[in-house]
Tab-separated table of C-alpha atoms in Angstrom:
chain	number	residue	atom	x	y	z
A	1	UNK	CA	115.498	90.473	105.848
A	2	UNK	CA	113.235	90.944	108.859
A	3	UNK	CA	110.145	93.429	109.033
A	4	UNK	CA	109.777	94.579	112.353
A	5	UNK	CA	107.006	97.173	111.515
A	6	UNK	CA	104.073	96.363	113.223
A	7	UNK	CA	101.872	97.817	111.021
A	8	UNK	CA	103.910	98.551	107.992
A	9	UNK	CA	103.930	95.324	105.205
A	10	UNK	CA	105.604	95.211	101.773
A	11	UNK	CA	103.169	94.993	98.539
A	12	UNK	CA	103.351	93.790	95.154
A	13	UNK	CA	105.447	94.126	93.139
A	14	UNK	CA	108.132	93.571	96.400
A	15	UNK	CA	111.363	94.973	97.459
A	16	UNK	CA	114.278	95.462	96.081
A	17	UNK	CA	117.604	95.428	97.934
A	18	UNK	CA	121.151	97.411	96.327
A	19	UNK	CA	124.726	97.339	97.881
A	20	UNK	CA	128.211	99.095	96.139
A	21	UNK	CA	131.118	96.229	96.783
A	22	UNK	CA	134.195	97.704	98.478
A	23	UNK	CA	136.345	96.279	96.318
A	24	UNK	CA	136.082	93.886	92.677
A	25	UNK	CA	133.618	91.466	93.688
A	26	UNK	CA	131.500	89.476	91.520
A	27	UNK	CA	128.381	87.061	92.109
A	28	UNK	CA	128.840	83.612	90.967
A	29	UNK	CA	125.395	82.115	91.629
A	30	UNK	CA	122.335	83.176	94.086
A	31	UNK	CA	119.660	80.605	95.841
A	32	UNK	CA	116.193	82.280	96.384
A	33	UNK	CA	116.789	85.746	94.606
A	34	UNK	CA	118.456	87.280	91.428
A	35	UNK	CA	119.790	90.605	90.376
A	36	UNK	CA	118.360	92.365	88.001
A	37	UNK	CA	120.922	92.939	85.897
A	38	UNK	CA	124.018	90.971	85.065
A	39	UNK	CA	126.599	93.511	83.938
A	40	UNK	CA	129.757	93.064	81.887
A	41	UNK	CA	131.272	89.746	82.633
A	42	UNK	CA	132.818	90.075	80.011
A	43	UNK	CA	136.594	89.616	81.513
A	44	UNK	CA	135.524	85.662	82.156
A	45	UNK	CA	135.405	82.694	80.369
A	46	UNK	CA	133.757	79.316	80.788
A	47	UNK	CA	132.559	80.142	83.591
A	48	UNK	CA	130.344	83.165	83.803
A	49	UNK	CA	128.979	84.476	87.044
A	50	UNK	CA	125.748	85.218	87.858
A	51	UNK	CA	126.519	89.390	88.303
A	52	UNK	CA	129.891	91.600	87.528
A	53	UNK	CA	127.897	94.705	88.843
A	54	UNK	CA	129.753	97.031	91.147
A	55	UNK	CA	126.044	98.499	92.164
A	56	UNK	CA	123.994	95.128	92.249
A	57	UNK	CA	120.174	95.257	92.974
A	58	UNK	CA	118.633	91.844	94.141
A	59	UNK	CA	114.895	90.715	93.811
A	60	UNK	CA	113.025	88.031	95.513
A	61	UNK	CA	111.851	85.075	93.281
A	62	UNK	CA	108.313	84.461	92.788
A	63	UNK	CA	106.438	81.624	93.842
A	64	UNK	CA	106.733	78.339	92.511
A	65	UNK	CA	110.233	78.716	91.706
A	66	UNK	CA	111.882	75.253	90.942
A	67	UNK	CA	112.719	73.610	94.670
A	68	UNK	CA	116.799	73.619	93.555
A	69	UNK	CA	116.699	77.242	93.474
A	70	UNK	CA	114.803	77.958	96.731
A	71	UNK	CA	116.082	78.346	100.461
A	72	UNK	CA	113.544	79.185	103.314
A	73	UNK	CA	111.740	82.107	103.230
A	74	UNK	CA	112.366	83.150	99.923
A	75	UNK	CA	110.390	83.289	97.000
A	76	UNK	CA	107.480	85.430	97.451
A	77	UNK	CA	107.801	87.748	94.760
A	78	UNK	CA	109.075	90.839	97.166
A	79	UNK	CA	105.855	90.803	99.400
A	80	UNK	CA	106.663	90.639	103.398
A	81	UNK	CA	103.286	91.306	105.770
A	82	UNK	CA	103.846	93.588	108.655
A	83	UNK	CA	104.917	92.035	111.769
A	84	UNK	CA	101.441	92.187	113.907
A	85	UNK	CA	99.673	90.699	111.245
A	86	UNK	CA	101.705	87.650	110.505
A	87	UNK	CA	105.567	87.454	111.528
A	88	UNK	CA	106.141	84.111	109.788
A	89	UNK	CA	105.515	86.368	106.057
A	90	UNK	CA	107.712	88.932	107.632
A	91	UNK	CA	111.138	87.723	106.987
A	92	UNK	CA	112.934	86.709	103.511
A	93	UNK	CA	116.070	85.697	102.786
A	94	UNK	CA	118.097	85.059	99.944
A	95	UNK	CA	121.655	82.979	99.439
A	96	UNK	CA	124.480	84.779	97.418
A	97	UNK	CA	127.937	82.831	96.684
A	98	UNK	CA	130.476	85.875	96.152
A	99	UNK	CA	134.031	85.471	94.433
A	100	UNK	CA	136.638	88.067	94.727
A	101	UNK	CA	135.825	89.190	98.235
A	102	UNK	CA	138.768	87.323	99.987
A	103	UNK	CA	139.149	84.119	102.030
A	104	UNK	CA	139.435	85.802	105.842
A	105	UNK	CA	137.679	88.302	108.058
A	106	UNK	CA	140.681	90.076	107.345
A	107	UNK	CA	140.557	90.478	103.607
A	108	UNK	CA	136.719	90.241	103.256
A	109	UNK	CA	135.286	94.336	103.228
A	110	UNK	CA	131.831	95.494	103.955
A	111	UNK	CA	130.134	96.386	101.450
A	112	UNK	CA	128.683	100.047	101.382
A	113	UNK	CA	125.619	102.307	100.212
A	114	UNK	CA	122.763	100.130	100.941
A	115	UNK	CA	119.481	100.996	99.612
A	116	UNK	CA	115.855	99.251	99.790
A	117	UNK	CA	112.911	99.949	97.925
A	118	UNK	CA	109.615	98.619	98.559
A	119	UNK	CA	108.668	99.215	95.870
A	120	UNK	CA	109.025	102.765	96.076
A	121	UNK	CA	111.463	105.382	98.203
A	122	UNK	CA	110.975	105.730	101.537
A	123	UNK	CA	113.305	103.728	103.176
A	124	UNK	CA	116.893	105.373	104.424
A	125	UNK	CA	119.407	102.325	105.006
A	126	UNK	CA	122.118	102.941	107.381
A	127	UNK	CA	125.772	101.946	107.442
A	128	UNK	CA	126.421	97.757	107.616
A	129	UNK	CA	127.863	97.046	111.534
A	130	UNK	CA	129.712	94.348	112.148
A	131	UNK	CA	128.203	92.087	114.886
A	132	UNK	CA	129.004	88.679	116.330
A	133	UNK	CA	128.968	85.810	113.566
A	134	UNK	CA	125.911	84.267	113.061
A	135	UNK	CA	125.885	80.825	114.619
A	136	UNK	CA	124.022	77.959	112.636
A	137	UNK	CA	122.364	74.442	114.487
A	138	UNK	CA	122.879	71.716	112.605
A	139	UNK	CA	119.489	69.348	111.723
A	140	UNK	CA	120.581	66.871	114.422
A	141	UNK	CA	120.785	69.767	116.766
A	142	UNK	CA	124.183	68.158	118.226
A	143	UNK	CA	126.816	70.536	116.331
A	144	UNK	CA	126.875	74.525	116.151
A	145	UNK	CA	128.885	76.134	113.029
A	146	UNK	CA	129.910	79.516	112.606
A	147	UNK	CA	129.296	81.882	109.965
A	148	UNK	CA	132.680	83.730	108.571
A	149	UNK	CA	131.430	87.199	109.382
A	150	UNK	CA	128.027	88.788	110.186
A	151	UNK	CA	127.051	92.785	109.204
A	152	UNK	CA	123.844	94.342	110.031
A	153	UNK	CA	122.115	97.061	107.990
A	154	UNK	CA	119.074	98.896	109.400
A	155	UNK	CA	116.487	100.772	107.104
A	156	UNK	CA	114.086	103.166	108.268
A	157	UNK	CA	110.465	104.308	106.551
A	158	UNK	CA	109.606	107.776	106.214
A	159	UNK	CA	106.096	108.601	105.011
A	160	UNK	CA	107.440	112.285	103.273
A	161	UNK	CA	110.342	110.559	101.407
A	162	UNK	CA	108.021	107.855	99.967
A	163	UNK	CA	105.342	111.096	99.040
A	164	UNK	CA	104.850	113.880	98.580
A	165	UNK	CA	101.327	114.357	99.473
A	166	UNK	CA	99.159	112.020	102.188
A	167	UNK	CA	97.479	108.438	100.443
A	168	UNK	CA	94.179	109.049	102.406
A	169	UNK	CA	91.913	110.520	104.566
A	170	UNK	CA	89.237	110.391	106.652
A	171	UNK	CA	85.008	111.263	106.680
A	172	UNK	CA	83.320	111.082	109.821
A	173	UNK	CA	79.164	110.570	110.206
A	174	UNK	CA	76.719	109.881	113.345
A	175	UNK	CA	72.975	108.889	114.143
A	176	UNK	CA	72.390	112.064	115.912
A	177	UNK	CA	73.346	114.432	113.405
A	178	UNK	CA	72.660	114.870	109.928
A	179	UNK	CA	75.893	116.065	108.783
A	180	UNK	CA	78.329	114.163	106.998
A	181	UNK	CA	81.555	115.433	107.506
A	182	UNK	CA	83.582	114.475	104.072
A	183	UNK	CA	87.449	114.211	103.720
A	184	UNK	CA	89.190	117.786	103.558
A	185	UNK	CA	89.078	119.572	100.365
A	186	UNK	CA	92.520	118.477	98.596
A	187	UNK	CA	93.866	116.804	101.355
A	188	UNK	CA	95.903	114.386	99.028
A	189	UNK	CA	95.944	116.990	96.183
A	190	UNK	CA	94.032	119.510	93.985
A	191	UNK	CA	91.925	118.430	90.607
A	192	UNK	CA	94.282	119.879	87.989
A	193	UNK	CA	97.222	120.219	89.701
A	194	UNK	CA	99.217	117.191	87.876
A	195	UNK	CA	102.293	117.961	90.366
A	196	UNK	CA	100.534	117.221	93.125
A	197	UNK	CA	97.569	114.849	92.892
A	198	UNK	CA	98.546	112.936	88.960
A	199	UNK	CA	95.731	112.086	86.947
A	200	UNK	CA	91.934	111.335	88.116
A	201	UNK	CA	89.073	109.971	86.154
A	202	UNK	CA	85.539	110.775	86.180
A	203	UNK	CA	83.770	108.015	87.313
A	204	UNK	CA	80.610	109.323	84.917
A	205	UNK	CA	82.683	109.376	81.674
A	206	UNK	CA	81.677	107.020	78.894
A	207	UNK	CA	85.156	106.125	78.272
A	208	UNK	CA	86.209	104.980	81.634
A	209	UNK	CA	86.693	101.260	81.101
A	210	UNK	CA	89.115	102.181	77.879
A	211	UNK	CA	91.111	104.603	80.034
A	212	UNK	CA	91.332	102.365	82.964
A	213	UNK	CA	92.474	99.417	81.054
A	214	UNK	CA	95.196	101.252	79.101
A	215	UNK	CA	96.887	102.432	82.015
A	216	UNK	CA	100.216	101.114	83.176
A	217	UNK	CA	99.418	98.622	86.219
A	218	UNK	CA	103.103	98.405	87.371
A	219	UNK	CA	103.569	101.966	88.090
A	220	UNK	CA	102.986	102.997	91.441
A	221	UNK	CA	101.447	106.076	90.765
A	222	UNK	CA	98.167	106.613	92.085
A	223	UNK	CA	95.363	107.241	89.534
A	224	UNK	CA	92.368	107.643	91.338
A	225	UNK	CA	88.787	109.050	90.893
A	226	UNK	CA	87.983	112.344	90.946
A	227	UNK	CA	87.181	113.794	94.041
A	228	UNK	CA	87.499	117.124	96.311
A	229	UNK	CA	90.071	115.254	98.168
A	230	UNK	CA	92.280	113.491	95.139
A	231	UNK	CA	92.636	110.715	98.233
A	232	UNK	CA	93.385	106.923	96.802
A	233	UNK	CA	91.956	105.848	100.142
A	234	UNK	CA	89.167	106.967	102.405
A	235	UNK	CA	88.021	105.635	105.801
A	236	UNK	CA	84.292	106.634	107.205
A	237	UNK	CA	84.277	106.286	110.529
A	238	UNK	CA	79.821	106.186	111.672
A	239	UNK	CA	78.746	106.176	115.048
A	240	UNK	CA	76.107	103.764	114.725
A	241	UNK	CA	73.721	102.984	117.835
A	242	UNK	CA	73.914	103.664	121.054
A	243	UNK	CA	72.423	101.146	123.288
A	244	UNK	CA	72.117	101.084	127.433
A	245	UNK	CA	75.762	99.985	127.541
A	246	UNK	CA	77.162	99.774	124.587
A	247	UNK	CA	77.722	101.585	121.457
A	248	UNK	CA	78.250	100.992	117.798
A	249	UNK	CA	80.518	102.289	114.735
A	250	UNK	CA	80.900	100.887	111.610
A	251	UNK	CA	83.852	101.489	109.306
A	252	UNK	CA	83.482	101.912	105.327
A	253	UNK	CA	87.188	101.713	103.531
A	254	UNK	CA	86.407	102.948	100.324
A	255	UNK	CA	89.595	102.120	97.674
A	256	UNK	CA	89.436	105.146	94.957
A	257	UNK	CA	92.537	104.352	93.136
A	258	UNK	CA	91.872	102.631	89.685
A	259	UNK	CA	95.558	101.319	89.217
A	260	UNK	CA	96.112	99.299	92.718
A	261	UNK	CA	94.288	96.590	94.357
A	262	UNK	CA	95.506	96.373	97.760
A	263	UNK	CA	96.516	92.813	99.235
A	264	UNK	CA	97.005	92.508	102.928
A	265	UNK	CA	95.882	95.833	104.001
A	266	UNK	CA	95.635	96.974	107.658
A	267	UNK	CA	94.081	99.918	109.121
A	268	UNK	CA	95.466	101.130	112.419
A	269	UNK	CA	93.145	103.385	114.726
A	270	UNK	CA	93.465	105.023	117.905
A	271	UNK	CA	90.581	105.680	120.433
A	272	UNK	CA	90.851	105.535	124.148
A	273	UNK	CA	87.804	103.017	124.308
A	274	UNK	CA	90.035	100.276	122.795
A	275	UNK	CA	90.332	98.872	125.934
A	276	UNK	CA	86.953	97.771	125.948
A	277	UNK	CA	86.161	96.427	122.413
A	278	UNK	CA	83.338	93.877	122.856
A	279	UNK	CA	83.092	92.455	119.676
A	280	UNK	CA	84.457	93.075	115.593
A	281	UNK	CA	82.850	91.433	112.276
A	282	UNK	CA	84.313	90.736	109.368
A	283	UNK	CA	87.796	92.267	110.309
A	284	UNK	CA	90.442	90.698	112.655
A	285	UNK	CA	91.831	92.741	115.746
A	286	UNK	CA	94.980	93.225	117.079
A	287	UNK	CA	95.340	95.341	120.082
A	288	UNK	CA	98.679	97.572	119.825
A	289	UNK	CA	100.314	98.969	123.296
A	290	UNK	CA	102.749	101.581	122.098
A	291	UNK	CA	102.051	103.332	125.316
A	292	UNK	CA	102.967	99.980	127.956
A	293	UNK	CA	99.610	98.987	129.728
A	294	UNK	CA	97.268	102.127	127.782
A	295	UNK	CA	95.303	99.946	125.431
A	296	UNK	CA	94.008	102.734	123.311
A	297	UNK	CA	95.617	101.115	119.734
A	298	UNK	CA	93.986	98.694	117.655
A	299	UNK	CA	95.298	96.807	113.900
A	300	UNK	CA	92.392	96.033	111.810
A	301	UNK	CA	92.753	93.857	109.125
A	302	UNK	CA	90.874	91.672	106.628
A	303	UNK	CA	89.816	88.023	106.818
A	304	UNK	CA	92.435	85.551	104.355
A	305	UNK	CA	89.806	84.865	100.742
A	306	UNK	CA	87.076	86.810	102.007
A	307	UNK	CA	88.258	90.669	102.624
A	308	UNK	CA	91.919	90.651	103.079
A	309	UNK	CA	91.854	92.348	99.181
A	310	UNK	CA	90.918	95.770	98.615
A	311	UNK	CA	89.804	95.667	95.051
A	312	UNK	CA	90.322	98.470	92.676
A	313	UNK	CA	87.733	101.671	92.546
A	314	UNK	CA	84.691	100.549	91.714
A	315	UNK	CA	81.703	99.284	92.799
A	316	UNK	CA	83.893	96.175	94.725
A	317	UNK	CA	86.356	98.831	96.066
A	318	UNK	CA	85.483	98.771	99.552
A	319	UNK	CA	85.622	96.856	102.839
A	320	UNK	CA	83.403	97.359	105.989
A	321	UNK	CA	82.797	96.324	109.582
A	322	UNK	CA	81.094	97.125	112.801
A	323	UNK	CA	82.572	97.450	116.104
A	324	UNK	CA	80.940	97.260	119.890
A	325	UNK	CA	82.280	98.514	122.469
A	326	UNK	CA	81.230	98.480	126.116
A	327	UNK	CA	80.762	102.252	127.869
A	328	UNK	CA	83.153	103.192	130.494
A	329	UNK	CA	80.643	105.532	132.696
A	330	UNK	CA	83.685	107.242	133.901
A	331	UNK	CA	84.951	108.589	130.562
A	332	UNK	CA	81.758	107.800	127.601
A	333	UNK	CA	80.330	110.818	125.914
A	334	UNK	CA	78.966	111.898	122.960
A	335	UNK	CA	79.875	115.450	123.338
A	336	UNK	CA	83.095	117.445	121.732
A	337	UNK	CA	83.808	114.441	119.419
A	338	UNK	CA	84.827	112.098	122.075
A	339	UNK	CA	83.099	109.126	119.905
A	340	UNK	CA	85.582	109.653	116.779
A	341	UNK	CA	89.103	108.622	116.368
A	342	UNK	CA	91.851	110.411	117.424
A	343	UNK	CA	93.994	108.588	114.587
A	344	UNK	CA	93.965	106.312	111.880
A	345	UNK	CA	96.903	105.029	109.316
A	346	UNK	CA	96.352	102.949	106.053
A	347	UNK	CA	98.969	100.813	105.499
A	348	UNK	CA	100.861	102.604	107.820
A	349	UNK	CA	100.744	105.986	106.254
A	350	UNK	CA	98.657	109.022	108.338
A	351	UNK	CA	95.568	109.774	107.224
A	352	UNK	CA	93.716	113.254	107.454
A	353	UNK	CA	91.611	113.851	109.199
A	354	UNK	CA	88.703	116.580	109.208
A	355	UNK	CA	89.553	119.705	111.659
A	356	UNK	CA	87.931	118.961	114.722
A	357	UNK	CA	85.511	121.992	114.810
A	358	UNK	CA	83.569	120.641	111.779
A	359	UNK	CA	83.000	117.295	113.363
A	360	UNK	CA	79.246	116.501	114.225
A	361	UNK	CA	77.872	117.968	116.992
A	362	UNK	CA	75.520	116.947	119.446
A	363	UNK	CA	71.664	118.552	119.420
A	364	UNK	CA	71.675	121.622	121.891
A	365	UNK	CA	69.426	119.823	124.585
A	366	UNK	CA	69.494	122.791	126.436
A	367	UNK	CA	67.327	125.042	123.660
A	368	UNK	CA	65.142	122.149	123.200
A	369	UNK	CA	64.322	122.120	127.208
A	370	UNK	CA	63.634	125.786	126.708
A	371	UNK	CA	61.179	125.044	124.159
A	372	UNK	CA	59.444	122.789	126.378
A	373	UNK	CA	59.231	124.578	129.166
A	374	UNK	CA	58.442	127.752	127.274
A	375	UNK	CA	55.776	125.525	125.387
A	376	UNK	CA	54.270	124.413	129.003
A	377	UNK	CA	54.180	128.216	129.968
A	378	UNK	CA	51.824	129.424	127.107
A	379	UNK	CA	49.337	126.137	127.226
A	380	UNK	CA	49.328	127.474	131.022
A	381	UNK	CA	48.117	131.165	129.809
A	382	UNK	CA	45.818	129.501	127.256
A	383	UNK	CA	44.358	127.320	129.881
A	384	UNK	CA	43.513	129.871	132.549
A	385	UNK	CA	42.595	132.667	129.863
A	386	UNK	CA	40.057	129.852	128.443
A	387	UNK	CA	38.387	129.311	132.494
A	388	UNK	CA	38.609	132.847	132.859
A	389	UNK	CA	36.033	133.420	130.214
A	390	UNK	CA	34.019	130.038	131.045
């Protein structure tokens, strides 16, 4: 199982891959997963396989499984990073020995109605094609076998199918205005509208450690603080300095979800001065070209044991860094927005962002150079009306 999403990684508690057999197969015994249910074997004797399921849904194993039940890159409990970040983690694989299924590439059948969740929906699997057989180098790298038969499936993410509402959002700041622009108003849901949003918690209510502790950890449902945008994540984005010839931002991800912490996040942004990032703390940088040689894409992601977990909401439930970046006199400005992001994901989902009239403006200079000049004007008048009487 490869993860070609560059952006997209697999959490905790993992994936979770189901097939329908075409025809009476069974699974004797599995290296580096298990299903998760045996079925009713109970036709066999002695010998019992592993899974009579017609419908069987495989897991990965977790780590530190016994080493004579392991194959190479299995066993890490479901969780695959997103390509950019680290291919290596991308890929698992598990070893099934099937009986029933036929001896020949003639009597062996595809099996049908894949389906992958991880953990949650999302993902749409397509038909299995048959392709050319895997081929397999031997250790000595002097003899090439041949697998029996090979079948692709392909599964594709959809952000609606896994949600129904967005899983963040975005607030935007700057040093030359006061205004802090905040997330939209129930841009991930409404306060009391359990359909939409689920349960939130007031972060000011005596019971809060109680009601945080007694909730179920393995669900996937988001139960976050309450806010006016119900959002599990938010992203600042603060324009910072602005120096000769460079400027500055700094980026606050703020985790408001009390049920998740989140291990191996990314944050994907897009702003045409990309192509000129100077310098990043405390987050590594990946530059993504989606659009060939426009380098306008970047992956941000934490630093392995020091920020590469966002904790649950709480005081601990953020990460931050600054970014520099060197001014292109052609294209800089401050004006209209220019200096915010045209884009951000979380973990590869969208995030909202605020409309792009209520984003911080820049000071009118042109009222302020009427002032002055109007201010020059009258200490004119009062200066001649003063000689004029001397």
């Amino acid at each position: 199982m490869n993860n070609f999403q560059q952006y997209r990684h697999i959490s905790a508690p993992g994936w979770s891959l189901g097939w329908t057999w075409a025809k009476k197969e069974v699974i004797w015994s599995m290296m580096g997963g298990q299903t998760t249910e045996q079925g009713d074997c109970s036709k066999f004797k002695g010998n019992i396989p592993h899974c009579c399921k017609k419908d069987p849904t495989v897991v990965d194993l977790l780590p530190g499984t016994p080493y004579n039940q392991q194959i190479a890159n299995c066993c890490k409990g479901g969780v695959l990073s997103s390509w950019a970040q680290d291919p290596t983690n991308a890929v698992a694989a598990f070893q099934v020995s099937v009986g029933r299924a036929g001896t020949t590439n003639k009597t062996v059948r595809v099996p049908k109605n894949f389906t992958l969740k991880a953990p949650g929906p999302g993902y749409t699997c397509g038909p299995a094609k048959i392709v050319k057989p895997t081929r397999f180098i031997q250790p000595d790298k002097r003899r090439v076998t041949q697998a029996l038969m090979t079948w692709n499936v392909t599964c594709t993410y959809s952000q609606f199918l896994a949600q129904k509402t967005p899983t963040c959002c975005v607030s935007l700041s700057s040093f030359y205005n006061d205004t802090v622009v905040p997330c939209p108003t129930c841009a991930c849901g409404c306060q009391g509208n359990s359909s939409q949003s689920g349960n939130c918690i007031d972060p000011d209510s005596p019971h809060l450690a109680s009601v945080v502790s007694n909730t179920d950890k393995n669900s996937i449902t988001p139960l976050v603080r309450c806010t006016n945008h119900m959002c599990p994540i938010r992203v600042h984005w603060h324009v910072k300095l602005n120096y000769k010839e460079y400027w500055r931002v700094k980026v606050t991800i703020t985790n408001f979800n009390y049920r998740m912490n989140y291990s191996d996040w990314n944050l994907v942004v897009q702003h045409p001065n990309f192509d000129n990032l100077t310098q990043i703390f405390s987050f590594n940088y990946g530059a993504l070209t989606p659009y060939g040689s426009i380098n306008d894409t970047a992956m941000l992601w934490g630093i392995k044991f020091y920020n590469d977990l966002l904790m649950q909401a709480g005081p601990l439930g953020n990460a931050q860094s600054e970014l520099l970046f060197r001014k292109e006199k052609a294209t800089f400005t401050f004006d209209k927005g220019w200096a915010f992001p045209r884009r951000l994901y979380f973990n590869g989902d969208n995030c909202v962002m605020p409309p792009p009239d209520a984003y911080p403006w820049l000071p009118n200079t042109g009222s302020k150079q009427q002032v002055s000049l109007l201010a020059l004007i009258m200490t004119s008048l009062v200066t001649l009306v003063f000689y004029s009487y001397a």
